mmCIF file of C-alpha atoms in Angstrom:
data_model
loop_
_atom_site.group_PDB
_atom_site.id
_atom_site.type_symbol
_atom_site.label_atom_id
_atom_site.label_comp_id
_atom_site.label_asym_id
_atom_site.label_seq_id
_atom_site.Cartn_x
_atom_site.Cartn_y
_atom_site.Cartn_z
ATOM 1 C CA UNK A 1 -0.367 0.060 0.024
ATOM 2 C CA UNK A 2 1.604 3.441 -0.824
ATOM 3 C CA UNK A 3 0.587 6.498 0.701
ATOM 4 C CA UNK A 4 0.703 10.195 -1.480
ATOM 5 C CA UNK A 5 0.255 13.523 0.355
ATOM 6 C CA UNK A 6 -0.717 16.873 -0.849
ATOM 7 C CA UNK A 7 0.273 20.023 0.415
ATOM 8 C CA UNK A 8 0.879 23.498 0.090
ATOM 9 C CA UNK A 9 2.479 26.211 1.725
ATOM 10 C CA UNK A 10 -0.416 28.592 2.129
ATOM 11 C CA UNK A 11 -4.250 27.972 1.865
ATOM 12 C CA UNK A 12 -5.357 28.811 -1.987
ATOM 13 C CA UNK A 13 -3.299 27.137 -4.198
ATOM 14 C CA UNK A 14 -5.773 24.857 -5.994
ATOM 15 C CA UNK A 15 -4.485 22.024 -3.358
ATOM 16 C CA UNK A 16 -7.959 20.140 -2.421
ATOM 17 C CA UNK A 17 -8.859 21.013 -6.366
ATOM 18 C CA UNK A 18 -6.080 18.238 -7.582
ATOM 19 C CA UNK A 19 -6.741 16.517 -4.852
ATOM 20 C CA UNK A 20 -10.412 15.622 -5.848
ATOM 21 C CA UNK A 21 -8.910 15.171 -9.671
ATOM 22 C CA UNK A 22 -7.065 12.460 -8.171
ATOM 23 C CA UNK A 23 -9.445 10.901 -6.721
ATOM 24 C CA UNK A 24 -11.699 10.784 -10.150
ATOM 25 C CA UNK A 25 -8.761 9.577 -11.891
ATOM 26 C CA UNK A 26 -7.458 6.646 -9.669
ATOM 27 C CA UNK A 27 -8.697 3.405 -9.802
ATOM 28 C CA UNK A 28 -8.351 1.854 -6.724
ATOM 29 C CA UNK A 29 -7.902 4.637 -3.642
ATOM 30 C CA UNK A 30 -8.917 5.420 -0.666
ATOM 31 C CA UNK A 31 -9.005 9.393 -0.227
ATOM 32 C CA UNK A 32 -7.985 11.016 3.420
ATOM 33 C CA UNK A 33 -9.382 14.688 4.122
ATOM 34 C CA UNK A 34 -6.752 15.830 6.929
ATOM 35 C CA UNK A 35 -7.586 19.529 6.400
ATOM 36 C CA UNK A 36 -9.756 18.429 10.038
ATOM 37 C CA UNK A 37 -9.763 22.129 11.092
ATOM 38 C CA UNK A 38 -11.442 23.484 7.680
ATOM 39 C CA UNK A 39 -11.984 20.355 5.600
ATOM 40 C CA UNK A 40 -13.558 21.314 2.215
ATOM 41 C CA UNK A 41 -12.546 18.364 -0.142
ATOM 42 C CA UNK A 42 -16.171 16.772 0.663
ATOM 43 C CA UNK A 43 -17.386 19.815 -1.935
ATOM 44 C CA UNK A 44 -16.307 18.276 -4.525
ATOM 45 C CA UNK A 45 -16.571 14.532 -3.863
ATOM 46 C CA UNK A 46 -19.905 14.852 -1.801
ATOM 47 C CA UNK A 47 -19.433 11.588 0.249
ATOM 48 C CA UNK A 48 -22.691 9.640 1.768
ATOM 49 C CA UNK A 49 -21.153 9.335 5.825
ATOM 50 C CA UNK A 50 -21.514 5.766 6.470
ATOM 51 C CA UNK A 51 -19.957 5.879 9.770
ATOM 52 C CA UNK A 52 -19.447 7.916 12.606
ATOM 53 C CA UNK A 53 -16.746 8.471 15.559
ATOM 54 C CA UNK A 54 -17.234 10.749 18.494
ATOM 55 C CA UNK A 55 -13.543 12.533 18.587
ATOM 56 C CA UNK A 56 -12.329 13.276 22.418
ATOM 57 C CA UNK A 57 -8.710 15.447 21.874
ATOM 58 C CA UNK A 58 -9.211 17.413 25.074
ATOM 59 C CA UNK A 59 -9.928 17.639 28.435
ATOM 60 C CA UNK A 60 -11.946 19.938 30.694
ATOM 61 C CA UNK A 61 -12.346 20.649 34.676
ATOM 62 C CA UNK A 62 -14.945 19.748 36.896
ATOM 63 C CA UNK A 63 -15.504 20.779 40.024
ATOM 64 C CA UNK A 64 -17.176 18.608 42.586
ATOM 65 C CA UNK A 65 -19.702 20.853 44.584
ATOM 66 C CA UNK A 66 -20.268 18.227 47.639
ATOM 67 C CA UNK A 67 -16.531 18.452 47.959
ATOM 68 C CA UNK A 68 -15.464 22.224 47.413
ATOM 69 C CA UNK A 69 -15.205 24.582 50.263
ATOM 70 C CA UNK A 70 -15.383 27.864 48.052
ATOM 71 C CA UNK A 71 -11.703 28.672 48.978
ATOM 72 C CA UNK A 72 -11.358 30.380 45.564
ATOM 73 C CA UNK A 73 -7.890 29.329 44.685
ATOM 74 C CA UNK A 74 -8.437 27.192 41.575
ATOM 75 C CA UNK A 75 -10.566 30.722 40.118
ATOM 76 C CA UNK A 76 -6.877 32.727 41.650
ATOM 77 C CA UNK A 77 -4.883 30.743 39.674
ATOM 78 C CA UNK A 78 -6.458 29.902 36.181
ATOM 79 C CA UNK A 79 -4.401 32.075 34.015
ATOM 80 C CA UNK A 80 -7.390 31.412 31.641
ATOM 81 C CA UNK A 81 -10.075 33.333 33.336
ATOM 82 C CA UNK A 82 -12.349 29.885 32.747
ATOM 83 C CA UNK A 83 -13.395 29.227 36.372
ATOM 84 C CA UNK A 84 -16.516 31.710 37.419
ATOM 85 C CA UNK A 85 -17.229 34.314 40.328
ATOM 86 C CA UNK A 86 -19.497 30.850 41.173
ATOM 87 C CA UNK A 87 -16.794 28.722 40.954
ATOM 88 C CA UNK A 88 -18.212 27.716 38.030
ATOM 89 C CA UNK A 89 -16.199 26.164 34.452
ATOM 90 C CA UNK A 90 -16.401 28.014 31.975
ATOM 91 C CA UNK A 91 -15.943 25.040 28.977
ATOM 92 C CA UNK A 92 -15.744 27.517 26.551
ATOM 93 C CA UNK A 93 -12.422 29.099 28.348
ATOM 94 C CA UNK A 94 -11.055 26.185 29.637
ATOM 95 C CA UNK A 95 -7.572 24.662 28.318
ATOM 96 C CA UNK A 96 -7.958 21.481 30.132
ATOM 97 C CA UNK A 97 -4.418 22.052 31.599
ATOM 98 C CA UNK A 98 -4.888 20.468 34.627
ATOM 99 C CA UNK A 99 -3.648 23.716 36.744
ATOM 100 C CA UNK A 100 -6.599 24.314 39.230
ATOM 101 C CA UNK A 101 -6.813 20.385 40.197
ATOM 102 C CA UNK A 102 -2.901 20.712 41.504
ATOM 103 C CA UNK A 103 -4.020 23.532 43.356
ATOM 104 C CA UNK A 104 -7.403 22.156 44.779
ATOM 105 C CA UNK A 105 -6.670 21.519 48.799
ATOM 106 C CA UNK A 106 -9.842 19.222 49.105
ATOM 107 C CA UNK A 107 -9.182 17.318 45.538
ATOM 108 C CA UNK A 108 -12.516 18.771 44.593
ATOM 109 C CA UNK A 109 -11.302 19.100 40.695
ATOM 110 C CA UNK A 110 -10.804 16.133 37.807
ATOM 111 C CA UNK A 111 -10.206 16.475 34.249
ATOM 112 C CA UNK A 112 -12.654 14.804 31.856
ATOM 113 C CA UNK A 113 -12.431 14.243 28.150
ATOM 114 C CA UNK A 114 -14.631 16.219 26.284
ATOM 115 C CA UNK A 115 -15.971 15.746 22.382
ATOM 116 C CA UNK A 116 -13.042 17.614 20.661
ATOM 117 C CA UNK A 117 -15.030 16.545 17.073
ATOM 118 C CA UNK A 118 -15.872 13.895 15.005
ATOM 119 C CA UNK A 119 -14.361 11.509 12.110
ATOM 120 C CA UNK A 120 -16.449 10.080 9.432
ATOM 121 C CA UNK A 121 -16.040 7.102 6.680
ATOM 122 C CA UNK A 122 -17.945 7.318 3.916
ATOM 123 C CA UNK A 123 -18.363 5.857 0.296
ATOM 124 C CA UNK A 124 -18.297 7.938 -2.732
ATOM 125 C CA UNK A 125 -18.647 7.342 -6.242
ATOM 126 C CA UNK A 126 -15.384 7.038 -7.091
ATOM 127 C CA UNK A 127 -14.452 5.121 -3.526
ATOM 128 C CA UNK A 128 -14.006 5.028 0.341
ATOM 129 C CA UNK A 129 -13.742 8.323 2.190
ATOM 130 C CA UNK A 130 -12.170 8.480 5.508
ATOM 131 C CA UNK A 131 -12.301 12.686 6.923
ATOM 132 C CA UNK A 132 -13.512 14.156 10.096
ATOM 133 C CA UNK A 133 -14.378 18.242 11.967
ATOM 134 C CA UNK A 134 -12.551 19.531 14.563
ATOM 135 C CA UNK A 135 -15.044 22.171 16.604
ATOM 136 C CA UNK A 136 -14.577 25.657 16.854
ATOM 137 C CA UNK A 137 -11.799 26.528 18.734
ATOM 138 C CA UNK A 138 -10.072 22.414 19.743
ATOM 139 C CA UNK A 139 -6.551 21.319 19.679
ATOM 140 C CA UNK A 140 -5.052 18.401 19.009
ATOM 141 C CA UNK A 141 -5.558 18.513 15.478
ATOM 142 C CA UNK A 142 -2.483 16.946 14.771
ATOM 143 C CA UNK A 143 -4.326 13.732 16.610
ATOM 144 C CA UNK A 144 -6.967 14.003 14.927
ATOM 145 C CA UNK A 145 -5.407 13.905 11.755
ATOM 146 C CA UNK A 146 -3.746 10.740 12.883
ATOM 147 C CA UNK A 147 -7.210 9.148 13.310
ATOM 148 C CA UNK A 148 -7.927 9.806 9.860
ATOM 149 C CA UNK A 149 -5.428 8.456 8.368
ATOM 150 C CA UNK A 150 -5.648 5.497 10.659
ATOM 151 C CA UNK A 151 -9.526 4.882 9.209
ATOM 152 C CA UNK A 152 -7.831 5.236 5.544
ATOM 153 C CA UNK A 153 -5.336 2.252 6.484
ATOM 154 C CA UNK A 154 -7.881 0.586 7.433
ATOM 155 C CA UNK A 155 -10.362 1.039 4.942
ATOM 156 C CA UNK A 156 -7.725 0.327 1.921
ATOM 157 C CA UNK A 157 -6.581 -3.189 4.175
ATOM 158 C CA UNK A 158 -10.489 -3.791 4.029
ATOM 159 C CA UNK A 159 -11.148 -3.103 0.230
ATOM 160 C CA UNK A 160 -8.065 -4.381 -0.830
ATOM 161 C CA UNK A 161 -7.458 -0.816 -2.255
ATOM 162 C CA UNK A 162 -3.289 -0.441 -3.045
ATOM 163 C CA UNK A 163 -3.314 3.423 -2.749
ATOM 164 C CA UNK A 164 -4.253 6.303 -0.722
ATOM 165 C CA UNK A 165 -4.789 9.467 -1.035
ATOM 166 C CA UNK A 166 -4.190 12.091 1.376
ATOM 167 C CA UNK A 167 -5.347 15.697 1.732
ATOM 168 C CA UNK A 168 -3.414 17.376 4.030
ATOM 169 C CA UNK A 169 -3.816 20.895 5.863
ATOM 170 C CA UNK A 170 -1.678 24.201 4.464
ATOM 171 C CA UNK A 171 1.184 25.322 6.377
ATOM 172 C CA UNK A 172 3.844 23.386 8.234
ATOM 173 C CA UNK A 173 2.383 23.331 11.527
ATOM 174 C CA UNK A 174 0.743 19.785 13.332
ATOM 175 C CA UNK A 175 -1.695 18.867 11.250
ATOM 176 C CA UNK A 176 0.693 18.845 8.372
ATOM 177 C CA UNK A 177 3.381 16.556 10.192
ATOM 178 C CA UNK A 178 0.724 13.833 11.252
ATOM 179 C CA UNK A 179 -0.573 14.227 7.479
ATOM 180 C CA UNK A 180 3.120 13.402 6.434
ATOM 181 C CA UNK A 181 4.692 11.001 9.068
ATOM 182 C CA UNK A 182 5.502 7.657 7.201
ATOM 183 C CA UNK A 183 4.079 8.396 3.412
ATOM 184 C CA UNK A 184 5.745 7.755 0.600
ATOM 185 C CA UNK A 185 5.570 10.813 -1.403
ATOM 186 C CA UNK A 186 4.498 14.565 -1.020
ATOM 187 C CA UNK A 187 3.223 16.513 -4.279
ATOM 188 C CA UNK A 188 3.139 20.533 -2.700
ATOM 189 C CA UNK A 189 0.991 22.742 -4.700
ATOM 190 C CA UNK A 190 2.269 26.121 -5.243
ATOM 191 C CA UNK A 191 1.712 29.006 -6.822
ATOM 192 C CA UNK A 192 4.415 31.837 -8.470
ATOM 193 C CA UNK A 193 3.894 34.324 -6.462
ATOM 194 C CA UNK A 194 6.299 35.343 -3.850
ATOM 195 C CA UNK A 195 4.482 34.043 -0.853
ATOM 196 C CA UNK A 196 4.094 30.688 -2.696
ATOM 197 C CA UNK A 197 7.369 30.615 -3.532
ATOM 198 C CA UNK A 198 8.573 31.595 0.562
ATOM 199 C CA UNK A 199 5.670 28.634 1.433
ATOM 200 C CA UNK A 200 7.126 26.744 -1.239
ATOM 201 C CA UNK A 201 10.469 26.464 0.217
ATOM 202 C CA UNK A 202 9.636 26.161 4.089
ATOM 203 C CA UNK A 203 7.143 22.780 2.807
ATOM 204 C CA UNK A 204 10.348 21.415 1.396
ATOM 205 C CA UNK A 205 12.313 21.715 4.531
ATOM 206 C CA UNK A 206 10.127 20.065 6.610
ATOM 207 C CA UNK A 207 9.448 16.904 3.822
ATOM 208 C CA UNK A 208 13.759 16.964 3.623
ATOM 209 C CA UNK A 209 13.763 16.809 7.634
ATOM 210 C CA UNK A 210 11.197 13.618 7.561
ATOM 211 C CA UNK A 211 12.880 11.796 4.355
ATOM 212 C CA UNK A 212 9.743 12.123 2.839
ATOM 213 C CA UNK A 213 10.336 12.608 -1.374
ATOM 214 C CA UNK A 214 9.224 16.107 -2.967
ATOM 215 C CA UNK A 215 7.258 16.641 -5.957
ATOM 216 C CA UNK A 216 6.049 19.798 -7.023
ATOM 217 C CA UNK A 217 2.658 21.470 -8.662
ATOM 218 C CA UNK A 218 3.154 25.024 -10.155
ATOM 219 C CA UNK A 219 -0.239 25.883 -10.189
ATOM 220 C CA UNK A 220 -1.576 28.741 -12.594
ATOM 221 C CA UNK A 221 1.625 29.194 -14.259
ATOM 222 C CA UNK A 222 0.853 31.403 -16.185
ATOM 223 C CA UNK A 223 -0.509 34.643 -13.814
ATOM 224 C CA UNK A 224 3.447 35.268 -13.365
ATOM 225 C CA UNK A 225 6.330 33.645 -15.549
ATOM 226 C CA UNK A 226 8.541 34.992 -13.995
ATOM 227 C CA UNK A 227 7.914 33.547 -10.806
ATOM 228 C CA UNK A 228 7.394 29.977 -12.293
ATOM 229 C CA UNK A 229 10.859 30.278 -13.739
ATOM 230 C CA UNK A 230 11.810 31.106 -10.399
ATOM 231 C CA UNK A 231 10.418 28.087 -9.261
ATOM 232 C CA UNK A 232 11.543 25.705 -11.936
ATOM 233 C CA UNK A 233 15.217 27.124 -11.187
ATOM 234 C CA UNK A 234 14.649 26.661 -7.590
ATOM 235 C CA UNK A 235 14.073 23.495 -7.691
ATOM 236 C CA UNK A 236 16.468 21.989 -10.741
ATOM 237 C CA UNK A 237 19.212 23.434 -8.479
ATOM 238 C CA UNK A 238 17.985 21.292 -5.368
ATOM 239 C CA UNK A 239 17.188 18.433 -8.124
ATOM 240 C CA UNK A 240 12.815 17.974 -7.261
ATOM 241 C CA UNK A 241 10.814 17.509 -10.060
ATOM 242 C CA UNK A 242 8.263 18.955 -10.926
ATOM 243 C CA UNK A 243 4.841 17.018 -12.359
ATOM 244 C CA UNK A 244 2.645 19.732 -13.256
ATOM 245 C CA UNK A 245 2.816 23.188 -14.654
ATOM 246 C CA UNK A 246 -1.238 24.008 -14.341
ATOM 247 C CA UNK A 247 -2.441 26.632 -16.310
ATOM 248 C CA UNK A 248 -4.552 29.021 -15.012
ATOM 249 C CA UNK A 249 -8.226 28.476 -16.120
ATOM 250 C CA UNK A 250 -11.770 30.191 -14.645
ATOM 251 C CA UNK A 251 -13.714 27.142 -15.440
ATOM 252 C CA UNK A 252 -11.722 25.312 -12.539
ATOM 253 C CA UNK A 253 -13.778 28.020 -10.559
ATOM 254 C CA UNK A 254 -17.231 27.560 -12.630
ATOM 255 C CA UNK A 255 -16.418 23.627 -11.631
ATOM 256 C CA UNK A 256 -16.232 24.254 -7.793
ATOM 257 C CA UNK A 257 -19.393 26.380 -8.200
ATOM 258 C CA UNK A 258 -21.641 23.473 -8.891
ATOM 259 C CA UNK A 259 -20.072 20.774 -6.479
ATOM 260 C CA UNK A 260 -17.647 19.297 -9.686
ATOM 261 C CA UNK A 261 -14.304 18.567 -10.063
ATOM 262 C CA UNK A 262 -11.902 19.714 -13.218
ATOM 263 C CA UNK A 263 -12.120 16.987 -14.797
ATOM 264 C CA UNK A 264 -15.284 16.174 -14.779
ATOM 265 C CA UNK A 265 -16.857 19.317 -15.412
ATOM 266 C CA UNK A 266 -14.593 20.252 -18.437
ATOM 267 C CA UNK A 267 -12.526 16.946 -19.627
ATOM 268 C CA UNK A 268 -11.138 18.447 -22.380
ATOM 269 C CA UNK A 269 -9.529 21.352 -20.789
ATOM 270 C CA UNK A 270 -5.842 22.381 -20.962
ATOM 271 C CA UNK A 271 -6.100 21.924 -17.046
ATOM 272 C CA UNK A 272 -7.447 18.758 -17.789
ATOM 273 C CA UNK A 273 -5.093 17.403 -19.474
ATOM 274 C CA UNK A 274 -2.389 18.695 -17.462
ATOM 275 C CA UNK A 275 -3.459 16.900 -14.665
ATOM 276 C CA UNK A 276 -3.836 13.839 -16.361
ATOM 277 C CA UNK A 277 -0.105 13.914 -17.259
ATOM 278 C CA UNK A 278 0.460 14.558 -13.617
ATOM 279 C CA UNK A 279 -1.678 12.117 -12.217
ATOM 280 C CA UNK A 280 0.112 9.327 -14.901
ATOM 281 C CA UNK A 281 3.611 10.668 -14.088
ATOM 282 C CA UNK A 282 3.069 9.973 -10.322
ATOM 283 C CA UNK A 283 1.881 6.921 -11.144
ATOM 284 C CA UNK A 284 4.847 5.473 -12.969
ATOM 285 C CA UNK A 285 6.754 6.650 -9.157
ATOM 286 C CA UNK A 286 4.064 4.224 -7.416
ATOM 287 C CA UNK A 287 4.378 1.868 -9.663
ATOM 288 C CA UNK A 288 0.165 2.126 -10.677
#
């Protein structure tokens, strides 16, 4: 079983659009949306949820009123102001650090797990999909990404799929690290802007640190050809293969508006041709 993670150093580069297109082109793959803070792959693949699991990734303080002596020490020491004047815990403000539990002289405070999000296993017309949604303001997105990947691996083994396509989150933070750990390769989608070049370099350094084989796709390359040439030169100097150079097209946006991938909406467009060419190159890398 091979695993491919599709990343971007910043949001809006077209990473999810390319992931969805790959999902359509793949013949035997499980798709995992690991952008759990703001997932949007479902908007193009329209999954039918067949299983839902609660994700308990954080904790909240609970005060036992039968033990509490109203000393107020917990409220005085809480740096998050999560304990009210009448010694009630504000669950939204509480970070679950447990300091109030430590300072309580009568052991009236405990930490309880709370639901931080939900993980889903779904079926699309292109195959199975593992995805999740973290509740607003919750932490431990990296743990939820790990759960999504575990579910995807179980699905792939059960359905005898030989490839997992992972839609990672933008940036280089914890959820991205959880998205690339142990994968066979990563495709970094960038755009020919100064911020795009800067963030591409950051992602490539991260992949190098974790010994993940990198590939690069330049999306909307014709928006700024000079910057595209800078990216090509950088990749050439660092021996990184550029597998796709996708032109700008308003048809991609039109496809998104009606909830379709570009390969479905306009199969004969130049964008579709380049994405199909890129997919064939990635298949050769994975021996598909």
